[in-house]
Short mmCIF file of C-alpha atoms in Angstrom, two decimals:
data_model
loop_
_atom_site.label_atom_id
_atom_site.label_comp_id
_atom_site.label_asym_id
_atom_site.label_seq_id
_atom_site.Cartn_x
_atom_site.Cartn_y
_atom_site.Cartn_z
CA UNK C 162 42.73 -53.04 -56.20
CA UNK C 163 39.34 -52.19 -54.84
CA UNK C 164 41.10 -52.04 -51.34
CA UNK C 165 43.26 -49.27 -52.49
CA UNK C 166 40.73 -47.14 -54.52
CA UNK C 167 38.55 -47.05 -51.12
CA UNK C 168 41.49 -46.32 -48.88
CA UNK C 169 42.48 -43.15 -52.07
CA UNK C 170 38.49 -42.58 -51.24
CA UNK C 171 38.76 -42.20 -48.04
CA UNK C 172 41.85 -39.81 -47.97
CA UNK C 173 39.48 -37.88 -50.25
CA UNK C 174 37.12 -37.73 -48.52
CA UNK C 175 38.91 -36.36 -45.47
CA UNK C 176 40.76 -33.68 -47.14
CA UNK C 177 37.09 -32.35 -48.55
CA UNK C 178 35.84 -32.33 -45.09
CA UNK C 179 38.73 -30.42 -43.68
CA UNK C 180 38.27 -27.93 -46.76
CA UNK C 181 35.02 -27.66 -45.62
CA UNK C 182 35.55 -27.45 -42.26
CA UNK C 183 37.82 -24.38 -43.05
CA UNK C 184 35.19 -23.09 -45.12
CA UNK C 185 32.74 -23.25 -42.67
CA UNK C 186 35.05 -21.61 -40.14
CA UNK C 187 35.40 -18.84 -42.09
CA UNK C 188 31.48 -18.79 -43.21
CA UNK C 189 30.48 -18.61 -38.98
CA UNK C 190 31.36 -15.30 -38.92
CA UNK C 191 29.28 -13.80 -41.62
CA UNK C 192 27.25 -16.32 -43.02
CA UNK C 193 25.30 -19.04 -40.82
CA UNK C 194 23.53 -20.56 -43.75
CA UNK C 195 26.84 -21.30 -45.58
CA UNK C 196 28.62 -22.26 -42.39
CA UNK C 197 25.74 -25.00 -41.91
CA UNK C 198 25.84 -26.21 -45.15
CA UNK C 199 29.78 -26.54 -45.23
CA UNK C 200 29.81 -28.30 -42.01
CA UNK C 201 26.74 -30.86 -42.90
CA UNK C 202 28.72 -31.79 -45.51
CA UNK C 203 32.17 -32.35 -44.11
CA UNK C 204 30.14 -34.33 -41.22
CA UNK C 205 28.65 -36.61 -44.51
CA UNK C 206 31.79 -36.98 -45.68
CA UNK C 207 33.94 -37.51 -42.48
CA UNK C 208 31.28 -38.97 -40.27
CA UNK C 209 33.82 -39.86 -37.14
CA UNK C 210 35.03 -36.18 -36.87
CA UNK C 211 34.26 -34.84 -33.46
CA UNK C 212 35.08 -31.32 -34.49
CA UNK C 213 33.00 -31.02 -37.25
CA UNK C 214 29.55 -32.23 -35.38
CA UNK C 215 30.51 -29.99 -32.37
CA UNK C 216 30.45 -27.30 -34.61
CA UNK C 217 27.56 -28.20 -36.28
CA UNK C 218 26.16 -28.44 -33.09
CA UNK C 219 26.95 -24.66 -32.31
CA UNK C 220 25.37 -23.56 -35.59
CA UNK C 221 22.19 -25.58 -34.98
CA UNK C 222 22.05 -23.80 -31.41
CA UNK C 223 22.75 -20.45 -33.60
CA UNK C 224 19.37 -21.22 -35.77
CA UNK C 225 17.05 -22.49 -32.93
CA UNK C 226 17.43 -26.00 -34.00
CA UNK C 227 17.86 -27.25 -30.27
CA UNK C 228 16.78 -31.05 -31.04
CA UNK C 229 19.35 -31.17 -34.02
CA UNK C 230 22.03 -29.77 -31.72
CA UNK C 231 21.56 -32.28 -29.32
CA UNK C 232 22.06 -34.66 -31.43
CA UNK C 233 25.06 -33.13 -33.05
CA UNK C 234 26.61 -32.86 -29.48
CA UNK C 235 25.43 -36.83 -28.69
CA UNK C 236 27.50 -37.67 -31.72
CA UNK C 237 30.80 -36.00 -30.11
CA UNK C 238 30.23 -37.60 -27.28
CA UNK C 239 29.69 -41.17 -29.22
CA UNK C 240 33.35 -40.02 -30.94
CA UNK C 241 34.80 -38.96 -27.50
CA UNK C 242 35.39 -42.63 -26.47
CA UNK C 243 38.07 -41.78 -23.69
CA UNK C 244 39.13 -38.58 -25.18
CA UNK C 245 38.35 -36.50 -21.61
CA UNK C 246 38.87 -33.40 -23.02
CA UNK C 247 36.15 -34.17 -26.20
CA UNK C 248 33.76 -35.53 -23.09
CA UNK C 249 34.16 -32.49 -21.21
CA UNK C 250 33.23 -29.99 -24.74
CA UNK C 251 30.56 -32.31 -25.38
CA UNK C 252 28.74 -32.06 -21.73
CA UNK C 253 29.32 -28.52 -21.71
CA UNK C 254 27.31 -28.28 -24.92
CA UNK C 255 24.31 -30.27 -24.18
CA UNK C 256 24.45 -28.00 -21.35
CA UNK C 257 23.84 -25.11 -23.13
CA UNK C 258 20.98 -27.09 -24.94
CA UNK C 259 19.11 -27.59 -21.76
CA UNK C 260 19.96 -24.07 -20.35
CA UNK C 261 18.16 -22.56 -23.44
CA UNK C 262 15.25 -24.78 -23.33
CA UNK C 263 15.22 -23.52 -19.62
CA UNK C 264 15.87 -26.85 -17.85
CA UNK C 265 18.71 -25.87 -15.30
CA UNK C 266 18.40 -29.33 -13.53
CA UNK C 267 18.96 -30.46 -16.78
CA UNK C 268 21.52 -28.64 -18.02
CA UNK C 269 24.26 -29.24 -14.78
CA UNK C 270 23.02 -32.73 -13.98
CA UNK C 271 24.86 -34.86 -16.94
CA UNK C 272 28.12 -32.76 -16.71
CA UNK C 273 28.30 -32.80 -13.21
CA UNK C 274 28.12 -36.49 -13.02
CA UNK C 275 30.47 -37.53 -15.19
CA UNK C 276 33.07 -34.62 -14.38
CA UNK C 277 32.64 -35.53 -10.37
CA UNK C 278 32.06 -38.93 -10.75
CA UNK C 279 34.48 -39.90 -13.83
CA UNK C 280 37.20 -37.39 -13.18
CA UNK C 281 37.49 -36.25 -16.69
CA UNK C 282 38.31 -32.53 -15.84
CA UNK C 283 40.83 -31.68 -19.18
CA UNK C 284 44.06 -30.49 -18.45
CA UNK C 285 43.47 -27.79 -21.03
CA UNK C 286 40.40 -26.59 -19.22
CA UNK C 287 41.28 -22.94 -18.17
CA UNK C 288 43.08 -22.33 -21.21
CA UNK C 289 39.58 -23.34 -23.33
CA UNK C 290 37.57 -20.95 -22.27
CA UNK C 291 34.81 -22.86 -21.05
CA UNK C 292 34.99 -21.62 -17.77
CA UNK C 293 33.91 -18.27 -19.16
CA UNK C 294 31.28 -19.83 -21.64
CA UNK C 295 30.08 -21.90 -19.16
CA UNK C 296 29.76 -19.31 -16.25
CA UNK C 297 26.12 -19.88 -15.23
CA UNK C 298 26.84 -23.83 -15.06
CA UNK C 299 29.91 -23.29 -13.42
CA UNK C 300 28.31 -21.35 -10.19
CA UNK C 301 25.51 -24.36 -10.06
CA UNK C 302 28.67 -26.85 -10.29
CA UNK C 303 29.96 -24.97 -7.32
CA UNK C 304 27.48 -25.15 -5.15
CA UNK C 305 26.36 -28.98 -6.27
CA UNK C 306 29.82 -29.91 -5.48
CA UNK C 307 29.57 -27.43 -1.96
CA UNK C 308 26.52 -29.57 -1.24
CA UNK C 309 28.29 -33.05 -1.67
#
């Protein structure tokens, strides 16, 4: 019986967070504040969901919170496991962290390691965008890789 009321819990749980999520995707646009609220909540309630803590991340980077982002974007990484595509987004992120704190070493070093080194270029990757987020990153990945 308790099984069962924890597993209805659960299922709860997650279909709050994806409300929230939703909520929070709509809230980016005009209102940070309620974005960041709705996704620190559906991160409480759904702890293991990548999506929500990369865009929590984002928000955090939005408000100058660049030690919180990191972490955000260490906890997609921790949920990435093998998922290539998740490790990719989540090195491109704390990327960005270190570009705006001005560390350019920094901020190509980690994703150029484990994209080079691991392989985990997504198949999805010029469809996502990030090579047009990323652009600044991208030239210094060009030239790290020309230098190999």
């Amino acid at each position: 019986v308790a099984l069962e009321a924890r597993r209805k819990g659960q299922k709860a749980n997650q279909k709050e967070a994806a409300a929230l999520r939703y909520i929070g995707t709509l809230a980016y646009l005009d209102s940070t504040q309620n974005a960041l609220e709705a996704y620190k909540r559906s991160t409480e309630l759904e702890p293991n969901n990548a999506i929500g803590w990369n865009q929590l991340g984002h928000l955090y980077m939005r408000i100058g919170e660049l030690d919180k982002a990191d972490d955000a974007f260490r906890i997609v990484l921790r949920l990435a496991r093998t998922n290539r595509e998740y490790q990719v987004i989540a090195y491109g992120n704390l990327g960005l962290v270190y570009q705006t704190r001005g560390d350019l070493d920094k901020a190509v070093a980690p994703s150029v390691r484990n994209w080079v080194t691991k392989k985990i270029w997504p198949k999805s990757m010029a469809i996502s965008g990030l090579c047009m987020k990323y652009a600044t990153t991208w030239i210094r990945l060009f030239h790290f890789m020309k230098s190999l």
